[in-house]
GROMACS .gro file of C-alpha atoms in nm:
model
  161
    1UNK     CA    1   3.189  -0.728   0.332
    2UNK     CA    2   3.392  -0.465   0.342
    3UNK     CA    3   3.685  -0.374   0.038
    4UNK     CA    4   3.911  -0.120   0.301
    5UNK     CA    5   4.090  -0.211   0.586
    6UNK     CA    6   3.899  -0.191   0.915
    7UNK     CA    7   4.014  -0.224   1.269
    8UNK     CA    8   3.697  -0.453   1.430
    9UNK     CA    9   3.672  -0.738   1.677
   10UNK     CA   10   3.424  -0.922   1.448
   11UNK     CA   11   3.617  -1.155   1.164
   12UNK     CA   12   3.575  -1.459   1.037
   13UNK     CA   13   3.895  -1.618   0.920
   14UNK     CA   14   3.944  -1.843   0.681
   15UNK     CA   15   3.656  -2.085   0.771
   16UNK     CA   16   3.274  -2.009   0.902
   17UNK     CA   17   3.434  -2.208   1.203
   18UNK     CA   18   3.680  -1.965   1.279
   19UNK     CA   19   3.476  -1.678   1.388
   20UNK     CA   20   3.566  -1.410   1.644
   21UNK     CA   21   3.353  -1.128   1.827
   22UNK     CA   22   3.535  -1.029   2.107
   23UNK     CA   23   3.896  -0.898   2.232
   24UNK     CA   24   3.997  -1.204   2.367
   25UNK     CA   25   3.924  -1.416   2.087
   26UNK     CA   26   4.093  -1.124   1.823
   27UNK     CA   27   4.402  -1.146   2.077
   28UNK     CA   28   4.420  -1.563   2.008
   29UNK     CA   29   4.415  -1.513   1.682
   30UNK     CA   30   4.644  -1.284   1.650
   31UNK     CA   31   4.875  -1.520   1.851
   32UNK     CA   32   4.772  -1.797   1.615
   33UNK     CA   33   4.794  -1.643   1.287
   34UNK     CA   34   5.192  -1.450   1.418
   35UNK     CA   35   5.282  -1.809   1.503
   36UNK     CA   36   5.180  -1.917   1.118
   37UNK     CA   37   5.375  -1.664   0.983
   38UNK     CA   38   5.679  -1.750   1.145
   39UNK     CA   39   5.620  -2.094   1.074
   40UNK     CA   40   5.606  -2.020   0.710
   41UNK     CA   41   5.961  -1.809   0.722
   42UNK     CA   42   6.128  -2.109   0.935
   43UNK     CA   43   5.942  -2.370   0.664
   44UNK     CA   44   6.147  -2.091   0.374
   45UNK     CA   45   6.480  -2.160   0.555
   46UNK     CA   46   6.414  -2.515   0.581
   47UNK     CA   47   6.349  -2.549   0.194
   48UNK     CA   48   6.642  -2.346   0.150
   49UNK     CA   49   6.898  -2.552   0.379
   50UNK     CA   50   6.740  -2.896   0.230
   51UNK     CA   51   6.830  -2.771  -0.152
   52UNK     CA   52   7.122  -2.618   0.030
   53UNK     CA   53   7.268  -2.976   0.161
   54UNK     CA   54   7.101  -3.190  -0.203
   55UNK     CA   55   7.384  -2.983  -0.375
   56UNK     CA   56   7.656  -3.033  -0.163
   57UNK     CA   57   7.969  -3.212  -0.279
   58UNK     CA   58   7.927  -3.608  -0.193
   59UNK     CA   59   8.286  -3.684  -0.140
   60UNK     CA   60   8.295  -3.373   0.148
   61UNK     CA   61   7.968  -3.513   0.328
   62UNK     CA   62   8.112  -3.882   0.337
   63UNK     CA   63   8.455  -3.713   0.454
   64UNK     CA   64   8.284  -3.494   0.744
   65UNK     CA   65   8.071  -3.852   0.825
   66UNK     CA   66   8.405  -4.036   0.855
   67UNK     CA   67   8.586  -3.788   1.065
   68UNK     CA   68   8.306  -3.812   1.338
   69UNK     CA   69   8.335  -4.202   1.382
   70UNK     CA   70   8.701  -4.218   1.438
   71UNK     CA   71   8.677  -4.554   1.541
   72UNK     CA   72   8.785  -4.636   1.229
   73UNK     CA   73   9.121  -4.604   1.323
   74UNK     CA   74   9.236  -4.486   0.991
   75UNK     CA   75   9.456  -4.193   0.919
   76UNK     CA   76   9.358  -3.840   0.807
   77UNK     CA   77   9.489  -3.905   0.456
   78UNK     CA   78   9.320  -4.248   0.431
   79UNK     CA   79   9.013  -4.128   0.497
   80UNK     CA   80   9.037  -3.813   0.250
   81UNK     CA   81   9.106  -4.114  -0.042
   82UNK     CA   82   8.756  -4.282   0.069
   83UNK     CA   83   8.414  -4.293  -0.153
   84UNK     CA   84   8.094  -4.291  -0.134
   85UNK     CA   85   7.977  -4.642  -0.201
   86UNK     CA   86   7.822  -4.591  -0.510
   87UNK     CA   87   7.676  -4.333  -0.796
   88UNK     CA   88   7.305  -4.525  -0.660
   89UNK     CA   89   7.394  -4.406  -0.288
   90UNK     CA   90   7.455  -4.066  -0.447
   91UNK     CA   91   7.130  -3.995  -0.637
   92UNK     CA   92   6.927  -4.196  -0.347
   93UNK     CA   93   7.034  -3.929  -0.126
   94UNK     CA   94   6.976  -3.624  -0.318
   95UNK     CA   95   6.653  -3.827  -0.458
   96UNK     CA   96   6.578  -3.819  -0.092
   97UNK     CA   97   6.635  -3.420  -0.025
   98UNK     CA   98   6.433  -3.341  -0.326
   99UNK     CA   99   6.119  -3.525  -0.230
  100UNK     CA  100   6.171  -3.385   0.140
  101UNK     CA  101   6.247  -3.002  -0.033
  102UNK     CA  102   5.948  -3.083  -0.270
  103UNK     CA  103   5.704  -3.173   0.029
  104UNK     CA  104   5.761  -2.867   0.224
  105UNK     CA  105   5.794  -2.636  -0.047
  106UNK     CA  106   5.355  -2.765  -0.076
  107UNK     CA  107   5.309  -2.745   0.239
  108UNK     CA  108   5.497  -2.402   0.233
  109UNK     CA  109   5.285  -2.227  -0.083
  110UNK     CA  110   4.905  -2.341   0.109
  111UNK     CA  111   5.036  -2.169   0.410
  112UNK     CA  112   5.129  -1.844   0.179
  113UNK     CA  113   4.770  -1.860   0.013
  114UNK     CA  114   4.622  -1.896   0.347
  115UNK     CA  115   4.809  -1.571   0.502
  116UNK     CA  116   4.693  -1.399   0.194
  117UNK     CA  117   4.306  -1.499   0.250
  118UNK     CA  118   4.374  -1.354   0.623
  119UNK     CA  119   4.479  -1.036   0.464
  120UNK     CA  120   4.255  -1.063   0.199
  121UNK     CA  121   3.957  -1.049   0.540
  122UNK     CA  122   4.030  -0.672   0.523
  123UNK     CA  123   4.084  -0.657   0.911
  124UNK     CA  124   4.418  -0.463   0.967
  125UNK     CA  125   4.490  -0.637   1.336
  126UNK     CA  126   4.501  -0.939   1.118
  127UNK     CA  127   4.674  -0.744   0.862
  128UNK     CA  128   4.922  -0.628   1.103
  129UNK     CA  129   4.939  -0.978   1.238
  130UNK     CA  130   5.085  -1.153   0.922
  131UNK     CA  131   5.326  -0.846   0.860
  132UNK     CA  132   5.454  -0.879   1.220
  133UNK     CA  133   5.457  -1.273   1.204
  134UNK     CA  134   5.685  -1.220   0.868
  135UNK     CA  135   5.918  -0.989   1.027
  136UNK     CA  136   5.992  -1.224   1.338
  137UNK     CA  137   6.014  -1.498   1.167
  138UNK     CA  138   6.251  -1.341   0.919
  139UNK     CA  139   6.448  -1.246   1.232
  140UNK     CA  140   6.465  -1.570   1.367
  141UNK     CA  141   6.495  -1.792   1.087
  142UNK     CA  142   6.743  -1.623   0.885
  143UNK     CA  143   6.958  -1.452   1.126
  144UNK     CA  144   7.238  -1.680   1.025
  145UNK     CA  145   7.197  -1.764   0.634
  146UNK     CA  146   7.528  -1.723   0.454
  147UNK     CA  147   7.395  -1.491   0.187
  148UNK     CA  148   7.667  -1.334   0.003
  149UNK     CA  149   7.651  -1.100  -0.275
  150UNK     CA  150   7.889  -1.164  -0.527
  151UNK     CA  151   8.027  -0.879  -0.703
  152UNK     CA  152   8.227  -0.924  -1.091
  153UNK     CA  153   8.567  -0.886  -1.067
  154UNK     CA  154   8.680  -0.627  -1.267
  155UNK     CA  155   8.897  -0.708  -1.567
  156UNK     CA  156   9.105  -0.566  -1.778
  157UNK     CA  157   8.982  -0.412  -2.095
  158UNK     CA  158   9.248  -0.626  -2.294
  159UNK     CA  159   9.151  -0.921  -2.115
  160UNK     CA  160   8.744  -0.858  -2.195
  161UNK     CA  161   8.825  -0.831  -2.554
   0.00000   0.00000   0.00000
């Protein structure tokens, strides 16, 4: 087994059943690996989104649900005063999001380890496919992430003491 990167059409990828010996097989494998790396970036985004949804204020979510269903006929003032049915309802909702987030995190870790093993075949084409898939996936799925860098507001010296 080579311990440096090489560029060849012969490769065994992840397991004995996934071997390639020609350019077309390598091409399809590269496309599959790009797709898997893009899926990994999409899963990262999904796990992030589920975490944000889990932490969201339950009153804000309840009000947005009630505003979307205008069939109740109540005024906006009364709708803003309505609360979720119970604390148990809020806890169940958060638990569902946490379970989903945990399951998707496991899938994310498994895919990440598989992609690491693909790079460890030291086939240059496959390593480039992993990098290309990660870049394309990040470009597609992280385009609208609300990442804000918050700067610390400088306080006068008298207030810091």
